[in-house]
Short mmCIF file of C-alpha atoms and ligand atoms in Angstrom, two decimals:
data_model
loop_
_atom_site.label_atom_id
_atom_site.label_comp_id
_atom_site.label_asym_id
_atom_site.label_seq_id
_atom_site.Cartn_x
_atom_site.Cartn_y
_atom_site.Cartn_z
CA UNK Y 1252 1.11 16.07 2.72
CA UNK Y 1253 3.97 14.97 4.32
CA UNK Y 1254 8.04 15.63 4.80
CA UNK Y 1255 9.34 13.84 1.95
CA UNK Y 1256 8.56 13.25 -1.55
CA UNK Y 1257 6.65 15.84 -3.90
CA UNK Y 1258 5.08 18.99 -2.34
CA UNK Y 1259 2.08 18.89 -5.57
CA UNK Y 1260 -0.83 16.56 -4.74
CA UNK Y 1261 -0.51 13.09 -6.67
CA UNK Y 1262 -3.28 11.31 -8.50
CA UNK Y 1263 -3.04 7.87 -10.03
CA UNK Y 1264 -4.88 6.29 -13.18
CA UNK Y 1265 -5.00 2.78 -14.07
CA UNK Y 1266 -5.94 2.05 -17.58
CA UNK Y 1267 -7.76 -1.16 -17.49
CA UNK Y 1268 -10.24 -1.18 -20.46
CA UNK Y 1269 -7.92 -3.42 -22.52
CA UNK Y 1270 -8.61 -7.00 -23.44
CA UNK Y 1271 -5.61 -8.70 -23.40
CA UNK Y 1272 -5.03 -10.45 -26.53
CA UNK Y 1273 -1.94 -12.60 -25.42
CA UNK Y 1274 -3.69 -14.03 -22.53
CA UNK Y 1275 -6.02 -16.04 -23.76
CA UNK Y 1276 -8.76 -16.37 -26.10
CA UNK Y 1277 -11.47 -15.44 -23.65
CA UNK Y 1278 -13.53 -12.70 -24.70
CA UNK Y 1279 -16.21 -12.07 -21.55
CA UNK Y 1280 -15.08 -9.16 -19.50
CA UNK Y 1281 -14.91 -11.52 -16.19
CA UNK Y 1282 -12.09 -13.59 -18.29
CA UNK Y 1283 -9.86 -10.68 -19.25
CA UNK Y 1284 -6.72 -10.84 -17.13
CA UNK Y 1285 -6.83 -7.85 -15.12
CA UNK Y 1286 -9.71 -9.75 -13.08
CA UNK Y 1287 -7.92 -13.13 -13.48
CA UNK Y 1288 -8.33 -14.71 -9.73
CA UNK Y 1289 -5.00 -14.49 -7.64
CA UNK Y 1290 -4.35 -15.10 -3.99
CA UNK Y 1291 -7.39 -15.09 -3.28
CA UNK Y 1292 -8.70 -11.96 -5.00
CA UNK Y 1293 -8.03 -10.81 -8.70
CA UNK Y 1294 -4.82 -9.19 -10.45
CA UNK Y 1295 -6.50 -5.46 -10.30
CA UNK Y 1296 -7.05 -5.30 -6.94
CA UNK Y 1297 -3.64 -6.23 -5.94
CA UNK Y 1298 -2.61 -3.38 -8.28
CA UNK Y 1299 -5.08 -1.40 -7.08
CA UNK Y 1300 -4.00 -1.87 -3.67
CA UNK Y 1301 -0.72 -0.33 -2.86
CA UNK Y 1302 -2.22 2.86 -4.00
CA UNK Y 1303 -5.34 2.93 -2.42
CA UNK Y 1304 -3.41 2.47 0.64
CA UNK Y 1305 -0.59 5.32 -0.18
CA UNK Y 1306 -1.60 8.19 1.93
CA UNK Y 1307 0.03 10.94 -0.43
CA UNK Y 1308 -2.40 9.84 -3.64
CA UNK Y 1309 -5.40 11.76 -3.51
CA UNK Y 1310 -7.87 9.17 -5.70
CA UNK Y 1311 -7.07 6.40 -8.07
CA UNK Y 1312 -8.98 6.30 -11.29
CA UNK Y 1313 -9.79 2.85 -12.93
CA UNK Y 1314 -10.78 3.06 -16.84
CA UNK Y 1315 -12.83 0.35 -17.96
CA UNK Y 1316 -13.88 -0.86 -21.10
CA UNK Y 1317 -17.27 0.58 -21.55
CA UNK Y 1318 -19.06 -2.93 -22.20
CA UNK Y 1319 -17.32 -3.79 -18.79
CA UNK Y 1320 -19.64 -5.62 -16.76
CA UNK Y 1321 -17.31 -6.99 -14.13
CA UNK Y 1322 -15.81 -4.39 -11.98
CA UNK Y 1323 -19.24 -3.42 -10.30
CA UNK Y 1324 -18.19 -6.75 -8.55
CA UNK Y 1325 -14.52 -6.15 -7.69
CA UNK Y 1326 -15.82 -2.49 -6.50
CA UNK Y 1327 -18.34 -4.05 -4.05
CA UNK Y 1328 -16.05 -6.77 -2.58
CA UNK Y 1329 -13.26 -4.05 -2.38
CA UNK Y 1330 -15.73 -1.70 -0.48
CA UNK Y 1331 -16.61 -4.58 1.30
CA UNK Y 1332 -13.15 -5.66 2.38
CA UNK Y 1333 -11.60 -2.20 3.07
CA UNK Y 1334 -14.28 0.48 3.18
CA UNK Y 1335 -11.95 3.10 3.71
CA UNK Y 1336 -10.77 2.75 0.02
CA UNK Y 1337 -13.72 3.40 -1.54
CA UNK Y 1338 -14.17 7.06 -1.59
CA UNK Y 1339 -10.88 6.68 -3.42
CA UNK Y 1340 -11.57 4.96 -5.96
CA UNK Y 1341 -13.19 6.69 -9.14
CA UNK Y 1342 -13.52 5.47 -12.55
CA UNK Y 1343 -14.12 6.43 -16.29
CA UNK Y 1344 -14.42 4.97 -19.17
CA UNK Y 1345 -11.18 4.47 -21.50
CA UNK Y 1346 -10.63 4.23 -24.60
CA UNK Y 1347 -9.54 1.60 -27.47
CA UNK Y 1348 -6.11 1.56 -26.45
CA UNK Y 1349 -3.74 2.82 -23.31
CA UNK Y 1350 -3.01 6.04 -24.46
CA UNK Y 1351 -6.68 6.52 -25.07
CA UNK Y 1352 -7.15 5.49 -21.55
CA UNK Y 1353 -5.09 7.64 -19.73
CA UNK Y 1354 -5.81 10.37 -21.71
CA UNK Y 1355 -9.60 9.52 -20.61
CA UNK Y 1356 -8.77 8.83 -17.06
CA UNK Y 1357 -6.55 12.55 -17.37
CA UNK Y 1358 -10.19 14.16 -18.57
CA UNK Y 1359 -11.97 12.28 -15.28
CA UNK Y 1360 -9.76 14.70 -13.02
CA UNK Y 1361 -9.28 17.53 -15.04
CA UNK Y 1362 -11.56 19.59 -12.13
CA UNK Y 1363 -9.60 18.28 -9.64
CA UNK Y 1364 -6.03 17.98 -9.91
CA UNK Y 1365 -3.83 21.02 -10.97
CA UNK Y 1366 -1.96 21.25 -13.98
CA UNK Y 1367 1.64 20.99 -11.50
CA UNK Y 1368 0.04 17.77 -10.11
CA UNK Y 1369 1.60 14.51 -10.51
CA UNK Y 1370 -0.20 11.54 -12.17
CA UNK Y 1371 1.16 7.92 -11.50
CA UNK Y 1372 -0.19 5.43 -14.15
CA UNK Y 1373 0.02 2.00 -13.29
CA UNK Y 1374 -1.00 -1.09 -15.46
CA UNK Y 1375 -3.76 -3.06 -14.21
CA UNK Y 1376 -1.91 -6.28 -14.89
CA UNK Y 1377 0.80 -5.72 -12.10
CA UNK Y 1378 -0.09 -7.44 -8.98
CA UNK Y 1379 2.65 -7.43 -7.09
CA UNK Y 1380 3.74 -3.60 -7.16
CA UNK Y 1381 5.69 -3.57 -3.22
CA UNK Y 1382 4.56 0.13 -0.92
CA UNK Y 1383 9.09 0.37 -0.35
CA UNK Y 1384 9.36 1.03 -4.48
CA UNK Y 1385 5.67 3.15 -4.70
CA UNK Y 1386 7.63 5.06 -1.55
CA UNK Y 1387 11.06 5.29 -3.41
CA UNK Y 1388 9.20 6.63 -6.66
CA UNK Y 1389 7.32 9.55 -4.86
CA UNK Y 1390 10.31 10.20 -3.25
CA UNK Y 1391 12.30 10.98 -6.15
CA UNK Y 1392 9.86 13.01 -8.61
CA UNK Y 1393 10.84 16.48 -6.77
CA UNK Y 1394 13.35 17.94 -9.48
CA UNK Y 1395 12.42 15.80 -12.13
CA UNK Y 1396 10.49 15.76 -15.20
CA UNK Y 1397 9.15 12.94 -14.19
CA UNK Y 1398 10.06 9.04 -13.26
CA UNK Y 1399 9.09 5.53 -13.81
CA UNK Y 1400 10.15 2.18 -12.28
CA UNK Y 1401 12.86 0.12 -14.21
CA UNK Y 1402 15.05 -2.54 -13.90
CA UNK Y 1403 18.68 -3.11 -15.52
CA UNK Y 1404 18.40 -5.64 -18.18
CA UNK Y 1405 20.51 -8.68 -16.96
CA UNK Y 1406 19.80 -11.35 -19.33
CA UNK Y 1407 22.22 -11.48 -22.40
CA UNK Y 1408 19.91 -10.00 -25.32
CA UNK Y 1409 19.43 -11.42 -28.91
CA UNK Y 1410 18.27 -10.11 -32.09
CA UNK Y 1411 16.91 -12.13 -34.79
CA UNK Y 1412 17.04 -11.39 -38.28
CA UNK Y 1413 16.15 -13.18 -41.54
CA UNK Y 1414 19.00 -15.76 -40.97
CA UNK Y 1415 21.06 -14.02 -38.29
CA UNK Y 1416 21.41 -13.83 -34.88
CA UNK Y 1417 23.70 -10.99 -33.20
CA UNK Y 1418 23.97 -10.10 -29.30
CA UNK Y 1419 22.54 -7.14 -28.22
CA UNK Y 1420 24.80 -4.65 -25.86
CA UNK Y 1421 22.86 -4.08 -22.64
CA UNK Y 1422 24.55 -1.67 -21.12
CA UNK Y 1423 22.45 1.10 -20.28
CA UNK Y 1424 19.40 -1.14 -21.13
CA UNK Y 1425 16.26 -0.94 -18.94
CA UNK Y 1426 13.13 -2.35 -18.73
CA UNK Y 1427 10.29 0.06 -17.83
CA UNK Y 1428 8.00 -0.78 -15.10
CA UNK Y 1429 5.00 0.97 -13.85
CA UNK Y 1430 3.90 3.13 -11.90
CA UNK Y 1431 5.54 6.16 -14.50
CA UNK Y 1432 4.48 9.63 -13.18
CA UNK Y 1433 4.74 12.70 -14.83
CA UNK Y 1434 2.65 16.15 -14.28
CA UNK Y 1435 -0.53 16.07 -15.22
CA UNK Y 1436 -0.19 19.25 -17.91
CA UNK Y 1437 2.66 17.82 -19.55
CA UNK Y 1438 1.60 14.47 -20.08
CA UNK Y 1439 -1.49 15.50 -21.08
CA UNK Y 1440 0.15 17.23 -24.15
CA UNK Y 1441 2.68 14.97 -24.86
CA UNK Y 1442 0.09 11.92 -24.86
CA UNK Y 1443 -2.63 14.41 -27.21
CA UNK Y 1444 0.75 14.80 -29.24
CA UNK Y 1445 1.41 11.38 -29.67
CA UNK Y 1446 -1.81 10.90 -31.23
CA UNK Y 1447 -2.11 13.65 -33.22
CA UNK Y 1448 1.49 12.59 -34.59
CA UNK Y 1449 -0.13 9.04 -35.16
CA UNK Y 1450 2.39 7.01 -32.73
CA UNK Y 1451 0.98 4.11 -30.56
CA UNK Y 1452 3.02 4.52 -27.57
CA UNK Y 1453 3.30 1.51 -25.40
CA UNK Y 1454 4.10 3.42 -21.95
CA UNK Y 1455 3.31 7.24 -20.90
CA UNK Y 1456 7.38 7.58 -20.86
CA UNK Y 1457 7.46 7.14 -24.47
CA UNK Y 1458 5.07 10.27 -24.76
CA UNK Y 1459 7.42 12.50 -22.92
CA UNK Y 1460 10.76 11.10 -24.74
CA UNK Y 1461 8.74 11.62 -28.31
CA UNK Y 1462 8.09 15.21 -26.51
CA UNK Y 1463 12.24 15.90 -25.94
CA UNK Y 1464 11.55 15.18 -21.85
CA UNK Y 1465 14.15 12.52 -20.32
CA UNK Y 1466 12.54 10.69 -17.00
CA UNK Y 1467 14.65 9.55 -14.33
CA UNK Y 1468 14.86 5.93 -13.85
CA UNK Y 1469 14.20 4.39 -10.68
CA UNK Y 1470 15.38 1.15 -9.99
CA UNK Y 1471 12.73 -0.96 -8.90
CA UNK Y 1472 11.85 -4.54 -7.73
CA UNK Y 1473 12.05 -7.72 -10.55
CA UNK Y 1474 8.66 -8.93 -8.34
CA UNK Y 1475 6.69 -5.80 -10.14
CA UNK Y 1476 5.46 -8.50 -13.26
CA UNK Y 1477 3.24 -7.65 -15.30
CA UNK Y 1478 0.89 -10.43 -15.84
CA UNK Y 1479 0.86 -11.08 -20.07
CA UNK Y 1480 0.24 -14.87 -19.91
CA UNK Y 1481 -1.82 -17.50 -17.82
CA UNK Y 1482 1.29 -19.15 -16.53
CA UNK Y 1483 2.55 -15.90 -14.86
CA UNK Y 1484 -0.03 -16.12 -12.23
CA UNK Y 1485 1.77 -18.42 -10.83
CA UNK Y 1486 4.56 -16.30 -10.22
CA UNK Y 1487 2.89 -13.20 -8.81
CA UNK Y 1488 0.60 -15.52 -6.13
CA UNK Y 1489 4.15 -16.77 -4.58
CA UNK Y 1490 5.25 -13.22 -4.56
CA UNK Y 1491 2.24 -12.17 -2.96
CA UNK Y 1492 2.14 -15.27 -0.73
CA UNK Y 1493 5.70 -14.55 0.84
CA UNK Y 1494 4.78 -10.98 1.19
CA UNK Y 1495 1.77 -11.33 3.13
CA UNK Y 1496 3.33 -13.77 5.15
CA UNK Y 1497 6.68 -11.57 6.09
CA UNK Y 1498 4.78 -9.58 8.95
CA UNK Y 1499 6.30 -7.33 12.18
CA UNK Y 1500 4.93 -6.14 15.16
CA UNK Y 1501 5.97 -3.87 17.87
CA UNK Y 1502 4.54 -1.92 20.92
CA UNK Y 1503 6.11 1.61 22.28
CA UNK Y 1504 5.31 3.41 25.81
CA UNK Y 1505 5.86 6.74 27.06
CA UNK Y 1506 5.55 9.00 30.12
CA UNK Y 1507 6.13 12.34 31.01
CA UNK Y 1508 5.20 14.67 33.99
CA UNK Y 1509 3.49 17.87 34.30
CA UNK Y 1510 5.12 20.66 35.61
CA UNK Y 1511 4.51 24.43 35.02
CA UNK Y 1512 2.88 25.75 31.67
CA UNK Y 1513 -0.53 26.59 29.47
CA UNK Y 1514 -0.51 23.42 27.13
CA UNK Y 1515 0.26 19.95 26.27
CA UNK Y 1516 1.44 18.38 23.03
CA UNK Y 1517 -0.73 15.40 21.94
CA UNK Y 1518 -0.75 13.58 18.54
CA UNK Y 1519 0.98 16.57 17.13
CA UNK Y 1520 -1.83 18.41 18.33
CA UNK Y 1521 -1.52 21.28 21.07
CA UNK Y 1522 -4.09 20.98 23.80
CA UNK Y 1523 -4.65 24.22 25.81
CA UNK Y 1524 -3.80 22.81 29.65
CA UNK Y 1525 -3.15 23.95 33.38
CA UNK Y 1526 -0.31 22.33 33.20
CA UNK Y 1527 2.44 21.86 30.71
CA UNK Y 1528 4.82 18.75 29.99
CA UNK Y 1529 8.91 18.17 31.54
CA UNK Y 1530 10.44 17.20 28.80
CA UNK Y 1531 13.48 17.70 26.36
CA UNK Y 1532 11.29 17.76 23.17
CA UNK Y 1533 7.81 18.47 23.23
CA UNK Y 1534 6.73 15.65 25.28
CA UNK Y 1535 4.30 14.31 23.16
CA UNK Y 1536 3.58 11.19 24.78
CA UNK Y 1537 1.64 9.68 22.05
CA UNK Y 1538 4.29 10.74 18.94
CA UNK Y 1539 6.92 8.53 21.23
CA UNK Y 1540 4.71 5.58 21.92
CA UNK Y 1541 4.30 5.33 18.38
CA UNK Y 1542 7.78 5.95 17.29
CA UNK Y 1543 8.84 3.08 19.89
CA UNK Y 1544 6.38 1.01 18.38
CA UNK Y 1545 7.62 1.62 15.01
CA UNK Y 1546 11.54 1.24 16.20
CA UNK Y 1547 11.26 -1.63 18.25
CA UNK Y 1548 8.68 -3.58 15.01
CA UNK Y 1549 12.04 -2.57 12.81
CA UNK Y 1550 14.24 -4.08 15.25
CA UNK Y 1551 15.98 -0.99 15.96
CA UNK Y 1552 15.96 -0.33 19.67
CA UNK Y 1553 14.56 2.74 21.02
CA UNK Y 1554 13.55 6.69 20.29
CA UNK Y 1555 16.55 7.16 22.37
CA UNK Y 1556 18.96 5.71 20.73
CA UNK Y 1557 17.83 8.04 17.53
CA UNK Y 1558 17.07 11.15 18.89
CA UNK Y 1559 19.29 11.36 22.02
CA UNK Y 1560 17.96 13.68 24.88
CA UNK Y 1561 21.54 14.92 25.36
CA UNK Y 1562 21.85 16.27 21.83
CA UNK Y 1563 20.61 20.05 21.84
CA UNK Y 1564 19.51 19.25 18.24
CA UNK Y 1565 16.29 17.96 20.12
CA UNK Y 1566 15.51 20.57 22.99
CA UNK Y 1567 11.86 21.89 21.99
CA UNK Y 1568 12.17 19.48 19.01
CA UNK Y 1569 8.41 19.13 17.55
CA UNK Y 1570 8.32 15.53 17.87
CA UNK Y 1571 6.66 14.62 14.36
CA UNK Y 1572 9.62 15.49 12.98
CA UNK Y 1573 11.12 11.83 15.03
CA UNK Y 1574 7.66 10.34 13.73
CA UNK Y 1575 8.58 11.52 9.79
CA UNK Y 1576 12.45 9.84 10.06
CA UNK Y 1577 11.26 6.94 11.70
CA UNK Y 1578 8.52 6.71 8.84
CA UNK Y 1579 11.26 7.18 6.31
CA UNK Y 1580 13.18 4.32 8.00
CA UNK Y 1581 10.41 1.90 7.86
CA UNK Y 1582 9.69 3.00 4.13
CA UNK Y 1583 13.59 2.12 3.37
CA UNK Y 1584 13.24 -1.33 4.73
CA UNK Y 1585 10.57 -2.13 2.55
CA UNK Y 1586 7.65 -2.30 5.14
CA UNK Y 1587 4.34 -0.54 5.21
CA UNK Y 1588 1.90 0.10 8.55
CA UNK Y 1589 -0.99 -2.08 8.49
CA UNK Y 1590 -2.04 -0.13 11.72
CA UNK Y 1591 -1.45 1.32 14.92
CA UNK Y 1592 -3.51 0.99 18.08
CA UNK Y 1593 -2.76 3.72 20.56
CA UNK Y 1594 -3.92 4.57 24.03
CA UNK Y 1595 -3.54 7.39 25.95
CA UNK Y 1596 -3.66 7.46 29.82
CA UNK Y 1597 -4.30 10.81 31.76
CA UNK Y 1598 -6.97 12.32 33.78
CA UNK Y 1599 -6.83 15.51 32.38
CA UNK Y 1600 -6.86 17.14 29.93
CA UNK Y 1601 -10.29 15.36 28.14
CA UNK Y 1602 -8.94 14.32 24.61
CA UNK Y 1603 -11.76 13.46 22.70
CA UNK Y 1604 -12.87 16.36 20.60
CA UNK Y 1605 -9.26 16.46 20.11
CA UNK Y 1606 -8.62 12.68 18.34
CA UNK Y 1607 -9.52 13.86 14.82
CA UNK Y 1608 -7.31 16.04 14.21
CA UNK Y 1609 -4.28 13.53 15.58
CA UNK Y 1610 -5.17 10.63 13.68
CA UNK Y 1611 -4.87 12.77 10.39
CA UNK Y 1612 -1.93 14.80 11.17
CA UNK Y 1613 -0.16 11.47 12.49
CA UNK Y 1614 -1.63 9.70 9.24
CA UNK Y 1615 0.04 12.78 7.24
CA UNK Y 1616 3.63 12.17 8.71
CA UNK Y 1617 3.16 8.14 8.22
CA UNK Y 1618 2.20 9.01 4.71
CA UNK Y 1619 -1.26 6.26 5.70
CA UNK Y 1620 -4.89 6.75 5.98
CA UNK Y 1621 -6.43 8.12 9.05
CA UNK Y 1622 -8.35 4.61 9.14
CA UNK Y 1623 -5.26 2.67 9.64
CA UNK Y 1624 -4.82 4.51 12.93
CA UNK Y 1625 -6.86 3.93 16.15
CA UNK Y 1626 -6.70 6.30 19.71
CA UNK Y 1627 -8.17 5.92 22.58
CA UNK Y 1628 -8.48 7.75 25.51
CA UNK Y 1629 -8.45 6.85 29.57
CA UNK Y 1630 -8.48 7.92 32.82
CA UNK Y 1631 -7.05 6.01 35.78
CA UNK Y 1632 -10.04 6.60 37.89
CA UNK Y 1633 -7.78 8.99 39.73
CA UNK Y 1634 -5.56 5.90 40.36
CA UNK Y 1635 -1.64 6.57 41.15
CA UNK Y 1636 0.54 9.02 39.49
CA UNK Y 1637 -1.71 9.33 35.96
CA UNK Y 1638 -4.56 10.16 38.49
CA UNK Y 1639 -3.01 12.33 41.03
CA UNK Y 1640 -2.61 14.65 37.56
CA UNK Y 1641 1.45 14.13 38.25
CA UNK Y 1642 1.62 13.04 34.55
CA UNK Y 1643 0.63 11.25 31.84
CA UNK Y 1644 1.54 8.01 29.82
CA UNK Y 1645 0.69 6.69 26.31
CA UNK Y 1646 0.73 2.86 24.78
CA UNK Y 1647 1.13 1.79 20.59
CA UNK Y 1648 1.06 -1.22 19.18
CA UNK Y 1649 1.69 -1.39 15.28
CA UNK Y 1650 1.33 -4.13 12.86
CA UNK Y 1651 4.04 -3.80 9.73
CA UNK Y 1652 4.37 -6.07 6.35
CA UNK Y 1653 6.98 -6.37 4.12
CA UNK Y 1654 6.97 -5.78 0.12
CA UNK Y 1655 7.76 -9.66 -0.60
CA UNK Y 1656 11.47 -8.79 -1.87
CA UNK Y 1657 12.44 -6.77 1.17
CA UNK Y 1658 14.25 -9.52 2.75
CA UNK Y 1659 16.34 -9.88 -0.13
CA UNK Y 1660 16.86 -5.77 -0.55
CA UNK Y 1661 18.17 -6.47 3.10
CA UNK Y 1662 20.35 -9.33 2.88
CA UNK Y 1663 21.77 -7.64 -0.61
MG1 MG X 2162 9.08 10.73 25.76
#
């Protein structure tokens, strides 16, 4: 778990068992519109995606029609593609409609998640679902009863009648978006209510209103589409397109010297040492590589300049707390780590046995997966200062991409 966002675990479903009626008259499971071909994969694995790849969901449960003879495919080229997904990934299968499918996908982990947990549902038919508003919804379910994404209606809104035609208010009109999460117990009973009271509800917030619960809205980005007809493929490729295209990159260093002590801090791990680190935080070599990395890919200058060494705020400062803010500040400007490379340079101590449990506790403050991290360790074949055991020095490089809207949420 990390800082921010909800201290339960978080699970996600996707119902995806339905057939999609408005989009076309295509019957065979390989035509229904949740494995329509987009940018150069198909519409549920772009959904899929952003929350395979969010580090604070546990799994991600797909339900499939049970005549579904398709997504053995999109499973293998998935695993294929990015095999550290696929141990998320579970599925069941749903039901005749979405409640029936969540409800369904609820059942597939009822062993596993607690009744306090938080279940995201997200429609199958939304491509182009950006990690900044995923982040921004986690972020605000602590004191809720639960949230979706929405967007203020800004289109002038008509109602037909036999023979009339009147304008609609919209103030205080939204549009709900998915992903809507809401603890598992409680939307578990409010969805079982719902049918037992015989109402179709169209999203899982609908449940919880019908149940007295009011969600918080959270405003999120006009890109997240949900794909209804053929000709909106169109608009969720160019989305995707200018996303994937929108990339940063940025490379951090750091050294510190030894000087008098029993350990070193390393990845947010401490190393039992000889020597300890001089230093005005902890000294963690690697933890301000990164953070550089991170900071200079956002454009914002250096750890310094953020966590001044003059400002006693920081003396003995566990530095993954400057890893978690400049994670938050890369979350707020809409971009997501596609991964970091690190190296470490010291002749003692040996890191190795040590790497594991760095990559996930730095993976845990980045709120990514372990795989999307790399570190590797060196000596300087007792070379200069690193090999005179005077000190040691750490390099990152990170990779970054942007949700497609967040130059727009910047230049707003
Ligand atoms: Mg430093």
């Amino acid at each position: 778990m990390t800082a921010e966002g909800p201290a339960e675990r978080c699970w996600a479903i996707v119902p995806a068992a339905g057939r999609g009626e408005r989009f076309g008259t295509a019957t065979a499971p390989s035509a229904r519109k949740q494995y329509s071909e987009l940018a150069g994969s198909s519409v549920i694995e772009h959904a899929l995606r952003p929350l395979l790849a969010e580090g604070r969901l546990e799994r991600v449960v797909v339900a499939l029609a049970a005549d579904d003879d398709h997504w053995a495919h999109i499973e293998q080229r998935l695993a294929r593609r990015q095999p550290e997904f696929a141990h998320r990934l579970l599925r069941c299968v749903g039901g005749e409609n979405r409640q029936a499918s969540v409800l369904a996908g609820l059942e597939a982990l009822a062993g596993m998640a607690s009744p306090d947990d938080w279940i995201l549902v997200h429609d199958a038919a939304r491509p182009c679902l950006g990690a900044a508003d995923l982040c921004r919804l986690l972020d605000a379910l602590p004191g809720t009863h639960g949230a979706l994404l929405a967007v203020p209606v800004s289109d002038t809104l008509k109602r037909m009648g036999a023979g009339t035609l009147a304008t609609v208010d919209r103030a205080g009109l939204w549009r709900a978006l998915t992903p809507q999460a809401f603890r598992f117990a409680a939307l578990r009973t409010a969805l079982l209510e719902a049918r037992r009271a015989g109402r179709n509800v169209t999203d899982e917030a609908q449940a919880m209103e019908l149940a007295g619960v009011v969600p918080t809205l959270v405003t999120g980005s006009t890109d997240n589409i949900k794909i209804t007809h053929v000709s909106d493929l169109a608009l969720a490729e160019r989305s995707l397109r200018e996303g994937a295209r929108r990339m940063r990159i940025g490379q951090g260093m750091d050294v510190h010297a030894f000087t008098t002590g029993d350990h070193v801090m390393l990845g947010g791990v401490r190393i039992a040492h000889s020597r300890g680190i001089l230093a005005h935080s902890d000294g963690d070599v690697i933890i301000h590589a990164l953070c550089d990395a991170l900071l200079g890919a956002l454009g914002e200058g250096d750890i310094g300049r953020h966590f001044p060494d003059t400002d006693p705020r920081w003396r003995g400062a566990d530095s993954r707390l400057f890893l978690r803010e400049v994670a938050a500040m890369m979350r707020r400007a809409g971009l997501r780590l596609v991964n970091a490379d690190i190296t470490v340079a010291a002749q003692a101590p040996r890191l190795a046995a040590h790497v594991p449990a760095m990559l996930e506790r730095l993976a845990a403050d980045l709120a990514t997966l372990p795989s999307r991290l790399c570190i590797k360790a060196t000596t300087t074949e007792r070379l200069g200062f690193i090999g005179r055991e005077e000190g040691l020095a750490a390099t990152a490089v990170v990779l970054l991409e942007a949700d497609a809207d967040a130059d727009a949420d910047a230049n707003a």
